[in-house]
Amino acid sequence: MALGSSFGFSLSAPQSSFILSIMFICLFQVHFSHLSLSDSDGARFIKMFAEVFENRAFRPVKNFSQTLDINITIYLHAILGLDEKQEILTTYIWMEQSWFHEFLIWDPSDFSGKDLVALPTEMLWLPDTLIIEMVDEDKSPDTPYLYVHHTGQVIYGKPLRIVSSCNLNVLYFPFDIQKCPLTASPIVFHDQDVKLHLIQTSENITSESKKIFASKGEWELIQIEANEQNYMGDWAIYRSILLEVMIKRRPMFYIVNLLIPSAFLMVTDIMSFYLPTHSFDRASFKMTLMLGYSMFLIIVKDLLPSNSAHTPLIGIFFLVSLTFMVTSLFETILIINVIHQNAKQRKAVPAWMRTIILNYGAKLFWRREEQRVYHQISHSPRAANTTDQDSEMKSSGPVEINILQGLLRKIAEEVEEIKQCMERYDQEREVEKEWLQIGHILDCFLHSVYLIFFAAFLLTLSVAWLK
Ligand SMILES: *[C@@H]1O[C@H](CO)[C@@H](O)[C@H](O)[C@H]1NC(C)=O
Ligand SMILES: *[C@@H]1O[C@H](CO)[C@@H](O)[C@H](O)[C@H]1NC(C)=O
C-alpha cells in the first residue's frame, strides 16, 4: 500500500508482495553475478598463472643454464631419542626454503591488494631437499600449502622428523657429549641447477633452537654449527648445508641408578675389612656381597650403551669394581689360611716372617707385641728353679733320706713333666697367637694396598671422566 501510494497509483496486497519478491530476486541475481566463482580473485589468479602451474615439472627459471638459489633456514625443535645400540638419532626439525619464481609475479592491486597468497604445494615446482643421513622412512607430516609473495618469492616451510645415523662415542657415558651431523642437500639437482644458501649464522640457529627446544629429557642442546659445503656426488657436486648438532646427556638418572648403588656396594666391601677374620666368617660375607654385585650388574646391563666399538668407562668401572671384590675375597681366604691353617698345624713362625712382619709390620701398623714378652718371662724362672732344686737334692747326703729323695725326685720329675706340658701348651697358644698377629698385620697391610689401588683407580677414572 505504502509502496504504491508513493508512486501515485494503488496496488492490491497480493500484487505488491509479488513485485517485492521479484525485486528481491533481481537484487540477489545482481549480487550473485558479482560474486561468481569465475570472477573471484582465486580464479583470476589461477587463470593468470595457468601456464606456470602446468609447467611445474621444471625449475622456475627463464633459462635452463641458470642456477636457482634457495635460501634455507633450519631450527631444531626436539631430540626424540638416541639409540646407542644402533647409533640412531631421532630429531624433529623445522626447515624453511625460499626461492624466487621468475614467472609468479603480480601486482597486489589486481588482487584486492593481496601480496601473499597460499597455494597447494602440488601446484608448483618444489626442491627435493632431504637430510642425507636419514636411515628410516620419512614419517614427517605433510604440509599442504606454501606461500607465494607478489615478488615471486616462494616460501616453503616443512617440519621434518629425522631418524639419522650418527657415529657415537660413549666412552665417557653418562657424562658424554655427542656430535651428530645432519646434511641438508638436494638429492638430484646438482650445484649448476640448485644452490642451497644458509642465511643464518650458527649462533642464530643455536639461540633460536634453544628458545623453541621443547624436550627437557635426557639430552640437552649445547650448540648447532652450520656450514655450507660442497658434497661430492658420483658425477657432480652438490651444494648442501651441514649442521653439526652437539648434545649433552643429563647424567642424573645414571648417577642415581648406576654409580651410587655401585659405590655403596664398594664401600661395604672396603668396610668389611674391619670384620675380624678369626671369629667371624668374613669370606662368606664377601661372597654374598659379590653375589649382590653380580646381580646388580645383570640388572643394570640394559642401561649401559652396549656398543662394541667403544667400551664406556663406566663398564670398565664396574668390571674393575668386581675385580676388586674378587681380590678382596682372595685376600680374606689367604688371611684365614694364614691364621687358622698354620695355627692348627702348630708350625713355628719362620724367622724371616717374624722379622719382617712382626717387627717392621707391627711398627708400621702400631701393633703391640705382648705375647713375645710373656714368653720370655715364663721361660727364665723355670730354668733357675730346676737347677736350684737339683743342687739342693744332691747336697742332702744320708741314706735314709734316699727313698724320700727318690720320691721327691719322682715328684719333681712329674711336676717337671706337667710344667713341660703346660709350657708346650703355652708355646702352642703362643704360636697360634703369633700367627693370628701375623694374620692381622698382613690383613692391615693388604687392606692398605687395596685402598691405595682403589684410590688410584678412582682418581684415574674421575680424571678421565671429568676431563
Ligand atoms: C642463458 O643464460 C646463460 C648464462 O646465464 C647465457 O649465457 C645464455 O645466453 C642464456 N640463454 C638464453 C637463451 O637466454
Ligand atoms: C636469500 O637471502 C639473500 C641474502 O639474505 C637475500 O638477498 C635474498 O633476497 C634471499 N632470497 C630469497 C628467495 O629469500
Short mmCIF file of C-alpha atoms and ligand atoms in Angstrom, two decimals:
data_model
loop_
_atom_site.label_atom_id
_atom_site.label_comp_id
_atom_site.label_asym_id
_atom_site.label_seq_id
_atom_site.Cartn_x
_atom_site.Cartn_y
_atom_site.Cartn_z
CA MET A 1 0.00 0.00 0.00
CA ALA A 2 2.64 2.44 1.16
CA LEU A 3 4.88 1.48 -1.79
CA GLY A 4 2.06 2.00 -4.33
CA SER A 5 0.89 5.30 -2.85
CA SER A 6 4.32 6.82 -3.05
CA PHE A 7 4.35 6.20 -6.84
CA GLY A 8 0.89 7.79 -7.21
CA PHE A 9 -1.05 4.56 -8.03
CA SER A 10 -2.52 1.98 -5.79
CA LEU A 11 -1.96 -1.81 -5.80
CA SER A 12 -3.72 -4.61 -4.02
CA ALA A 13 -1.81 -6.57 -1.30
CA PRO A 14 -1.00 -9.73 -3.38
CA GLN A 15 0.26 -7.58 -6.28
CA SER A 16 2.66 -5.64 -4.06
CA SER A 17 4.11 -8.73 -2.45
CA PHE A 18 4.70 -10.26 -5.91
CA ILE A 19 6.59 -7.16 -7.05
CA LEU A 20 8.61 -7.17 -3.83
CA SER A 21 9.70 -10.77 -4.33
CA ILE A 22 10.65 -10.07 -7.97
CA MET A 23 12.75 -7.14 -6.81
CA PHE A 24 14.48 -9.30 -4.21
CA ILE A 25 15.27 -11.99 -6.77
CA CYS A 26 16.71 -9.34 -9.12
CA LEU A 27 18.80 -7.90 -6.33
CA PHE A 28 20.18 -11.37 -5.43
CA GLN A 29 20.96 -12.13 -9.03
CA VAL A 30 22.94 -8.94 -9.35
CA HIS A 31 24.75 -9.79 -6.16
CA PHE A 32 25.47 -13.40 -7.24
CA SER A 33 26.76 -12.41 -10.60
CA HIS A 34 29.10 -10.01 -8.88
CA LEU A 35 30.34 -12.92 -6.61
CA SER A 36 30.52 -15.55 -9.34
CA LEU A 37 33.38 -18.04 -8.81
CA SER A 38 34.89 -17.49 -12.21
CA ASP A 39 35.27 -13.85 -11.35
CA SER A 40 36.91 -14.34 -7.92
CA ASP A 41 40.47 -13.38 -7.11
CA GLY A 42 41.40 -17.04 -6.80
CA ALA A 43 40.01 -17.93 -10.20
CA ARG A 44 41.67 -14.96 -11.86
CA PHE A 45 44.92 -15.88 -10.12
CA ILE A 46 44.72 -19.42 -11.40
CA LYS A 47 43.75 -18.26 -14.87
CA MET A 48 46.60 -15.76 -14.90
CA PHE A 49 49.23 -18.32 -13.87
CA ALA A 50 47.71 -21.40 -15.53
CA GLU A 51 50.80 -21.85 -17.64
CA VAL A 52 53.03 -21.62 -14.61
CA PHE A 53 51.04 -24.32 -12.81
CA GLU A 54 51.11 -26.53 -15.92
CA ASN A 55 54.88 -26.29 -16.20
CA ARG A 56 55.60 -27.16 -12.60
CA ALA A 57 57.84 -30.03 -13.69
CA PHE A 58 60.67 -27.60 -14.37
CA ARG A 59 62.66 -25.29 -12.19
CA PRO A 60 61.12 -21.78 -12.24
CA VAL A 61 63.90 -20.12 -14.23
CA LYS A 62 63.78 -18.48 -17.64
CA ASN A 63 66.89 -20.17 -18.89
CA PHE A 64 67.90 -23.79 -18.22
CA SER A 65 71.50 -22.87 -17.63
CA GLN A 66 70.53 -20.51 -14.85
CA THR A 67 71.09 -21.68 -11.27
CA LEU A 68 68.22 -21.48 -8.81
CA ASP A 69 69.32 -20.08 -5.47
CA ILE A 70 67.44 -21.41 -2.49
CA ASN A 71 67.71 -19.81 0.93
CA ILE A 72 67.38 -22.28 3.73
CA THR A 73 66.50 -21.80 7.39
CA ILE A 74 66.68 -24.68 9.87
CA TYR A 75 65.71 -24.95 13.52
CA LEU A 76 65.93 -27.91 15.84
CA HIS A 77 62.69 -28.45 17.72
CA ALA A 78 63.33 -31.54 19.78
CA ILE A 79 65.55 -34.54 20.25
CA LEU A 80 63.24 -37.50 20.42
CA GLY A 81 65.85 -40.07 21.27
CA LEU A 82 69.25 -41.52 20.77
CA ASP A 83 69.63 -45.25 20.38
CA GLU A 84 73.15 -46.13 21.47
CA LYS A 85 72.92 -49.73 20.33
CA GLN A 86 72.01 -48.89 16.75
CA GLU A 87 73.63 -45.45 16.73
CA ILE A 88 70.46 -43.74 15.64
CA LEU A 89 69.41 -40.20 16.47
CA THR A 90 65.79 -39.11 16.15
CA THR A 91 65.22 -35.38 15.84
CA TYR A 92 62.46 -33.06 14.88
CA ILE A 93 63.49 -30.03 12.85
CA TRP A 94 61.82 -27.18 11.03
CA MET A 95 63.17 -26.45 7.57
CA GLU A 96 62.11 -23.45 5.55
CA GLN A 97 63.24 -22.93 1.97
CA SER A 98 62.63 -19.87 -0.12
CA TRP A 99 63.43 -19.13 -3.73
CA PHE A 100 62.38 -16.74 -6.48
CA HIS A 101 59.86 -17.93 -9.02
CA GLU A 102 60.57 -15.88 -12.11
CA PHE A 103 57.05 -16.20 -13.56
CA LEU A 104 54.88 -15.88 -10.49
CA ILE A 105 54.92 -12.11 -10.17
CA TRP A 106 51.80 -9.92 -9.87
CA ASP A 107 50.63 -6.52 -8.88
CA PRO A 108 48.87 -6.69 -5.49
CA SER A 109 46.33 -4.03 -6.60
CA ASP A 110 44.99 -6.52 -9.20
CA PHE A 111 44.07 -8.92 -6.42
CA SER A 112 42.46 -6.74 -3.73
CA GLY A 113 45.87 -5.64 -2.50
CA LYS A 114 46.86 -9.20 -1.63
CA ASP A 115 50.64 -9.63 -1.71
CA LEU A 116 50.96 -13.06 -0.11
CA VAL A 117 48.98 -16.00 -1.50
CA ALA A 118 48.88 -19.55 -0.15
CA LEU A 119 48.96 -22.23 -2.84
CA PRO A 120 48.76 -26.01 -2.64
CA THR A 121 52.27 -27.44 -2.73
CA GLU A 122 51.48 -29.72 -5.68
CA MET A 123 50.82 -26.73 -7.94
CA LEU A 124 54.43 -25.58 -8.02
CA TRP A 125 57.87 -26.96 -8.56
CA LEU A 126 59.46 -27.98 -5.26
CA PRO A 127 63.10 -28.62 -4.42
CA ASP A 128 63.96 -32.17 -3.36
CA THR A 129 66.00 -31.20 -0.34
CA LEU A 130 66.46 -34.05 2.12
CA ILE A 131 68.65 -34.96 5.05
CA ILE A 132 71.29 -37.32 3.70
CA GLU A 133 71.90 -39.15 6.99
CA MET A 134 68.31 -40.30 7.09
CA VAL A 135 68.11 -44.07 7.61
CA ASP A 136 64.41 -44.59 8.09
CA GLU A 137 61.34 -43.75 6.03
CA ASP A 138 60.19 -40.17 6.25
CA LYS A 139 57.38 -40.01 8.78
CA SER A 140 57.21 -36.21 8.64
CA PRO A 141 53.74 -34.70 8.46
CA ASP A 142 52.72 -33.36 5.06
CA THR A 143 52.40 -29.63 4.59
CA PRO A 144 49.68 -29.00 2.04
CA TYR A 145 50.35 -25.29 1.37
CA LEU A 146 53.13 -22.87 0.69
CA TYR A 147 53.22 -19.09 0.47
CA VAL A 148 53.98 -17.05 -2.63
CA HIS A 149 54.88 -13.39 -2.43
CA HIS A 150 53.94 -11.00 -5.24
CA THR A 151 57.64 -10.51 -6.00
CA GLY A 152 57.84 -14.18 -6.93
CA GLN A 153 59.37 -15.33 -3.64
CA VAL A 154 58.13 -18.78 -2.71
CA ILE A 155 58.29 -19.70 0.98
CA TYR A 156 58.07 -23.41 1.69
CA GLY A 157 58.23 -24.46 5.34
CA LYS A 158 58.18 -28.05 6.41
CA PRO A 159 58.61 -29.96 9.68
CA LEU A 160 60.86 -32.99 9.41
CA ARG A 161 61.06 -35.98 11.68
CA ILE A 162 64.52 -37.28 11.06
CA VAL A 163 65.87 -40.66 12.00
CA SER A 164 69.54 -40.31 11.21
CA SER A 165 72.62 -42.37 11.74
CA CYS A 166 75.24 -40.85 13.97
CA ASN A 167 78.65 -42.12 14.96
CA LEU A 168 78.52 -42.12 18.75
CA ASN A 169 81.32 -42.03 21.24
CA VAL A 170 80.07 -43.49 24.50
CA LEU A 171 83.46 -43.65 26.22
CA TYR A 172 82.52 -41.01 28.77
CA PHE A 173 78.97 -42.30 29.36
CA PRO A 174 77.00 -40.98 31.26
CA PHE A 175 78.96 -37.72 31.01
CA ASP A 176 79.15 -37.83 27.24
CA ILE A 177 78.66 -35.18 24.61
CA GLN A 178 77.57 -36.35 21.18
CA LYS A 179 78.07 -34.60 17.88
CA CYS A 180 75.73 -35.66 15.12
CA PRO A 181 75.77 -34.35 11.55
CA LEU A 182 72.64 -33.50 9.60
CA THR A 183 73.28 -32.66 5.97
CA ALA A 184 70.50 -30.95 4.06
CA SER A 185 71.17 -31.49 0.39
CA PRO A 186 69.24 -31.78 -2.87
CA ILE A 187 69.06 -35.40 -3.94
CA VAL A 188 69.03 -34.89 -7.69
CA PHE A 189 69.77 -31.26 -8.52
CA HIS A 190 73.49 -30.63 -8.55
CA ASP A 191 75.10 -27.28 -7.96
CA GLN A 192 74.58 -25.96 -11.51
CA ASP A 193 70.83 -26.34 -11.10
CA VAL A 194 70.15 -25.66 -7.44
CA LYS A 195 72.32 -23.99 -4.85
CA LEU A 196 71.40 -24.01 -1.17
CA HIS A 197 72.35 -20.94 0.81
CA LEU A 198 72.47 -20.69 4.56
CA ILE A 199 71.16 -17.30 5.58
CA GLN A 200 71.56 -17.67 9.35
CA THR A 201 74.68 -17.79 11.44
CA SER A 202 75.41 -20.78 13.69
CA GLU A 203 74.78 -18.63 16.78
CA ASN A 204 71.43 -17.61 15.38
CA ILE A 205 70.35 -21.19 14.76
CA THR A 206 71.58 -22.26 18.21
CA SER A 207 69.84 -19.49 20.13
CA GLU A 208 66.58 -19.84 18.19
CA SER A 209 66.64 -23.63 18.59
CA LYS A 210 67.29 -23.32 22.31
CA LYS A 211 64.32 -20.97 22.56
CA ILE A 212 61.95 -23.43 20.93
CA PHE A 213 63.63 -26.60 22.15
CA ALA A 214 60.75 -28.47 23.66
CA SER A 215 62.10 -31.52 25.41
CA LYS A 216 63.60 -31.45 28.87
CA GLY A 217 64.53 -35.11 28.54
CA GLU A 218 67.81 -36.88 28.62
CA TRP A 219 69.56 -34.65 26.12
CA GLU A 220 70.44 -31.02 26.39
CA LEU A 221 71.23 -28.99 23.29
CA ILE A 222 74.61 -27.32 23.52
CA GLN A 223 75.32 -25.98 20.09
CA ILE A 224 74.46 -26.26 16.46
CA GLU A 225 77.17 -25.47 14.00
CA ALA A 226 76.05 -24.80 10.46
CA ASN A 227 78.15 -24.55 7.32
CA GLU A 228 77.63 -24.51 3.62
CA GLN A 229 79.60 -27.24 1.98
CA ASN A 230 80.11 -28.99 -1.29
CA TYR A 231 79.18 -32.59 -1.26
CA MET A 232 80.88 -34.69 -3.90
CA GLY A 233 78.49 -36.99 -5.67
CA ASP A 234 79.35 -39.56 -8.30
CA TRP A 235 79.39 -37.24 -11.23
CA ALA A 236 78.54 -33.82 -9.85
CA ILE A 237 78.98 -31.56 -6.90
CA TYR A 238 76.02 -30.90 -4.67
CA ARG A 239 75.70 -27.73 -2.71
CA SER A 240 74.50 -28.64 0.75
CA ILE A 241 74.16 -27.39 4.30
CA LEU A 242 75.91 -29.27 7.09
CA LEU A 243 74.51 -28.95 10.58
CA GLU A 244 76.50 -30.36 13.45
CA VAL A 245 74.28 -30.84 16.44
CA MET A 246 76.11 -31.04 19.76
CA ILE A 247 74.08 -32.55 22.57
CA LYS A 248 74.96 -33.37 26.14
CA ARG A 249 73.46 -36.10 28.26
CA ARG A 250 71.87 -35.14 31.57
CA PRO A 251 73.64 -37.68 33.80
CA MET A 252 71.48 -37.56 36.95
CA PHE A 253 69.45 -40.66 36.12
CA TYR A 254 72.58 -42.73 35.64
CA ILE A 255 74.31 -41.32 38.69
CA VAL A 256 71.33 -42.29 40.84
CA ASN A 257 70.75 -45.69 39.27
CA LEU A 258 74.24 -46.86 38.38
CA LEU A 259 77.01 -45.05 40.15
CA ILE A 260 75.62 -44.57 43.65
CA PRO A 261 74.44 -48.19 44.22
CA SER A 262 77.73 -49.46 42.87
CA ALA A 263 79.63 -47.07 45.13
CA PHE A 264 77.61 -48.26 48.15
CA LEU A 265 78.50 -51.88 47.45
CA MET A 266 82.15 -50.96 47.02
CA VAL A 267 82.20 -49.04 50.31
CA THR A 268 80.60 -52.03 52.05
CA ASP A 269 83.34 -54.19 50.63
CA ILE A 270 86.01 -51.82 51.94
CA MET A 271 84.32 -51.64 55.35
CA SER A 272 84.12 -55.41 55.58
CA PHE A 273 87.89 -55.47 56.10
CA TYR A 274 87.17 -54.31 59.62
CA LEU A 275 85.29 -57.51 60.40
CA PRO A 276 87.51 -59.85 62.47
CA THR A 277 88.84 -62.74 60.41
CA HIS A 278 89.27 -65.29 63.21
CA SER A 279 85.89 -65.02 64.93
CA PHE A 280 83.66 -64.06 62.00
CA ASP A 281 83.07 -65.69 58.64
CA ARG A 282 84.26 -62.76 56.58
CA ALA A 283 84.68 -64.86 53.45
CA SER A 284 81.01 -65.73 53.25
CA PHE A 285 80.07 -62.12 53.89
CA LYS A 286 82.24 -61.04 50.98
CA MET A 287 80.90 -63.83 48.85
CA THR A 288 77.36 -62.57 49.49
CA LEU A 289 78.43 -59.05 48.63
CA MET A 290 79.96 -60.25 45.38
CA LEU A 291 76.81 -62.12 44.53
CA GLY A 292 74.82 -58.94 45.18
CA TYR A 293 77.13 -57.01 42.89
CA SER A 294 76.79 -59.58 40.11
CA MET A 295 73.00 -59.32 40.40
CA PHE A 296 73.30 -55.54 40.22
CA LEU A 297 75.40 -55.83 37.05
CA ILE A 298 72.83 -58.11 35.43
CA ILE A 299 70.04 -55.68 36.28
CA VAL A 300 71.79 -52.54 35.02
CA LYS A 301 73.15 -54.19 31.89
CA ASP A 302 70.31 -52.78 29.80
CA LEU A 303 71.00 -49.23 30.92
CA LEU A 304 74.52 -49.31 29.54
CA PRO A 305 75.18 -48.33 25.95
CA SER A 306 76.34 -51.67 24.63
CA ASN A 307 78.35 -50.69 21.65
CA SER A 308 81.23 -52.94 20.76
CA ALA A 309 83.32 -50.24 19.11
CA HIS A 310 83.74 -48.24 22.30
CA THR A 311 83.50 -49.70 25.78
CA PRO A 312 82.25 -46.98 28.07
CA LEU A 313 84.40 -46.12 31.06
CA ILE A 314 81.52 -46.98 33.34
CA GLY A 315 81.69 -50.59 32.10
CA ILE A 316 85.37 -50.64 33.00
CA PHE A 317 84.45 -49.13 36.37
CA PHE A 318 82.00 -51.96 37.03
CA LEU A 319 84.44 -54.60 35.87
CA VAL A 320 87.30 -53.24 37.96
CA SER A 321 84.97 -52.92 40.97
CA LEU A 322 84.07 -56.58 40.59
CA THR A 323 87.77 -57.42 40.26
CA PHE A 324 88.45 -55.53 43.48
CA MET A 325 85.74 -57.52 45.22
CA VAL A 326 87.13 -60.82 43.96
CA THR A 327 90.63 -59.76 45.03
CA SER A 328 89.39 -58.86 48.49
CA LEU A 329 87.73 -62.27 48.73
CA PHE A 330 91.03 -63.91 47.79
CA GLU A 331 92.78 -61.80 50.38
CA THR A 332 90.34 -62.94 53.03
CA ILE A 333 90.90 -66.57 52.05
CA LEU A 334 94.65 -66.04 52.31
CA ILE A 335 94.38 -64.43 55.75
CA ILE A 336 92.07 -67.17 57.02
CA ASN A 337 94.55 -69.73 55.75
CA VAL A 338 97.48 -67.99 57.48
CA ILE A 339 95.65 -67.71 60.79
CA HIS A 340 93.80 -71.00 61.01
CA GLN A 341 95.72 -73.48 58.94
CA ASN A 342 99.18 -72.67 60.23
CA ALA A 343 97.97 -72.24 63.77
CA LYS A 344 96.21 -75.61 63.75
CA GLN A 345 99.28 -77.37 62.37
CA ARG A 346 101.31 -75.55 65.04
CA LYS A 347 104.13 -74.71 62.72
CA ALA A 348 106.60 -72.26 64.18
CA VAL A 349 106.65 -68.85 62.58
CA PRO A 350 109.62 -68.73 60.17
CA ALA A 351 112.38 -66.37 61.26
CA TRP A 352 112.16 -64.15 58.19
CA MET A 353 108.43 -63.79 58.63
CA ARG A 354 108.92 -62.90 62.27
CA THR A 355 111.45 -60.18 61.50
CA ILE A 356 109.63 -58.75 58.50
CA ILE A 357 106.06 -58.92 59.68
CA LEU A 358 106.19 -58.93 63.47
CA ASN A 359 108.97 -56.34 63.73
CA TYR A 360 108.60 -53.95 60.82
CA GLY A 361 104.97 -54.67 60.03
CA ALA A 362 103.88 -54.25 63.64
CA LYS A 363 105.73 -50.94 63.86
CA LEU A 364 104.11 -49.86 60.62
CA PHE A 365 100.62 -50.64 61.87
CA TRP A 366 101.13 -49.80 65.59
CA ARG A 367 100.54 -53.36 66.81
CA ARG A 368 101.82 -54.22 70.29
CA GLU A 369 103.87 -57.40 70.88
CA GLU A 370 102.66 -58.64 74.30
CA GLN A 371 102.92 -62.37 73.51
CA ARG A 372 106.63 -62.37 72.99
CA VAL A 373 107.29 -60.61 76.27
CA TYR A 374 105.10 -63.08 78.10
CA HIS A 375 107.04 -65.96 76.57
CA GLN A 376 110.39 -64.65 77.73
CA ILE A 377 109.20 -64.05 81.29
CA SER A 378 107.71 -67.54 81.60
CA HIS A 379 110.92 -69.10 80.33
CA SER A 380 113.58 -67.74 82.67
CA PRO A 381 112.25 -68.58 86.17
CA ARG A 382 111.62 -72.19 85.19
CA ALA A 383 115.26 -72.81 84.26
CA ALA A 384 116.52 -71.24 87.51
CA ASN A 385 114.13 -73.30 89.67
CA THR A 386 115.17 -76.72 88.36
CA THR A 387 118.88 -76.15 88.84
CA ASP A 388 118.24 -74.90 92.40
CA GLN A 389 116.18 -77.97 93.21
CA ASP A 390 118.75 -80.35 91.79
CA SER A 391 121.62 -78.83 93.77
CA GLU A 392 119.56 -78.92 96.97
CA MET A 393 118.72 -82.61 96.48
CA LYS A 394 122.33 -83.56 95.88
CA SER A 395 123.61 -81.68 98.96
CA SER A 396 121.48 -83.72 101.45
CA GLY A 397 123.64 -86.88 101.97
CA PRO A 398 122.17 -89.53 104.44
CA VAL A 399 120.91 -92.92 103.07
CA GLU A 400 117.58 -92.87 104.97
CA ILE A 401 116.58 -89.97 103.09
CA ASN A 402 117.36 -91.76 99.79
CA ILE A 403 113.87 -93.17 99.49
CA LEU A 404 112.38 -89.86 100.30
CA GLN A 405 114.84 -88.31 97.88
CA GLY A 406 113.80 -90.76 95.17
CA LEU A 407 110.18 -89.97 95.89
CA LEU A 408 110.84 -86.30 95.79
CA ARG A 409 112.78 -86.66 92.57
CA LYS A 410 109.90 -88.61 91.09
CA ILE A 411 107.52 -85.89 92.19
CA ALA A 412 109.89 -83.34 90.83
CA GLU A 413 110.02 -85.20 87.50
CA GLU A 414 106.23 -85.39 87.40
CA VAL A 415 105.98 -81.73 88.17
CA GLU A 416 108.62 -81.09 85.54
CA GLU A 417 106.60 -83.07 83.05
CA ILE A 418 103.46 -81.14 83.93
CA LYS A 419 105.42 -77.96 83.58
CA GLN A 420 106.73 -79.06 80.21
CA CYS A 421 103.23 -79.95 79.17
CA MET A 422 101.95 -76.59 80.31
CA GLU A 423 104.87 -74.96 78.59
CA ARG A 424 104.15 -76.80 75.36
CA TYR A 425 100.57 -75.74 75.65
CA ASP A 426 101.72 -72.19 76.25
CA GLN A 427 104.04 -72.39 73.29
CA GLU A 428 101.27 -73.69 71.08
CA ARG A 429 98.99 -70.97 72.24
CA GLU A 430 101.74 -68.54 71.63
CA VAL A 431 102.37 -69.87 68.11
CA GLU A 432 98.66 -69.55 67.49
CA LYS A 433 98.68 -66.01 68.77
CA GLU A 434 101.73 -65.21 66.71
CA TRP A 435 100.06 -66.49 63.59
CA LEU A 436 96.97 -64.53 64.50
CA GLN A 437 99.05 -61.43 64.83
CA ILE A 438 100.83 -62.13 61.57
CA GLY A 439 97.41 -62.56 60.00
CA HIS A 440 96.24 -59.25 61.42
CA ILE A 441 99.29 -57.36 60.27
CA LEU A 442 99.15 -58.97 56.85
CA ASP A 443 95.45 -58.10 56.67
CA CYS A 444 96.19 -54.49 57.59
CA PHE A 445 98.96 -54.34 55.02
CA LEU A 446 96.86 -55.85 52.23
CA HIS A 447 93.92 -53.63 53.15
CA SER A 448 96.17 -50.59 52.81
CA VAL A 449 97.45 -51.82 49.46
CA TYR A 450 93.85 -52.43 48.42
CA LEU A 451 92.85 -48.93 49.49
CA ILE A 452 95.80 -47.35 47.68
CA PHE A 453 94.97 -49.21 44.48
CA PHE A 454 91.31 -48.38 44.78
CA ALA A 455 92.03 -44.70 45.39
CA ALA A 456 94.38 -44.66 42.38
CA PHE A 457 91.70 -46.31 40.29
CA LEU A 458 89.05 -43.81 41.39
CA LEU A 459 91.39 -40.92 40.72
CA THR A 460 92.28 -42.16 37.23
CA LEU A 461 88.64 -42.71 36.42
CA SER A 462 87.47 -39.34 37.64
CA VAL A 463 90.28 -37.57 35.79
CA ALA A 464 89.31 -39.44 32.63
CA TRP A 465 85.63 -38.67 33.16
CA LEU A 466 85.84 -35.03 34.07
CA LYS A 467 88.50 -34.17 31.54
C1 LIG B 1 71.08 -18.47 -20.57
O1 LIG B 1 71.94 -17.94 -19.58
C2 LIG B 1 73.31 -18.02 -19.86
C3 LIG B 1 74.09 -17.53 -18.68
O2 LIG B 1 73.32 -17.35 -17.59
C4 LIG B 1 73.61 -17.25 -21.14
O3 LIG B 1 74.99 -17.41 -21.44
C5 LIG B 1 72.75 -17.74 -22.23
O4 LIG B 1 72.94 -16.92 -23.37
C6 LIG B 1 71.29 -17.71 -21.85
N1 LIG B 1 70.50 -18.31 -22.88
C7 LIG B 1 69.39 -17.71 -23.35
C8 LIG B 1 68.71 -18.45 -24.44
O5 LIG B 1 68.98 -16.66 -22.92
C1 LIG B 2 68.12 -15.03 0.11
O1 LIG B 2 68.97 -14.33 1.00
C2 LIG B 2 69.61 -13.21 0.44
C3 LIG B 2 70.57 -12.68 1.48
O2 LIG B 2 70.00 -12.64 2.73
C4 LIG B 2 68.55 -12.20 0.04
O3 LIG B 2 69.17 -11.11 -0.56
C5 LIG B 2 67.60 -12.84 -0.94
O4 LIG B 2 66.57 -11.98 -1.25
C6 LIG B 2 67.03 -14.09 -0.36
N1 LIG B 2 66.25 -14.80 -1.36
C7 LIG B 2 65.08 -15.33 -1.08
C8 LIG B 2 64.39 -16.00 -2.19
O5 LIG B 2 64.57 -15.28 0.02
#
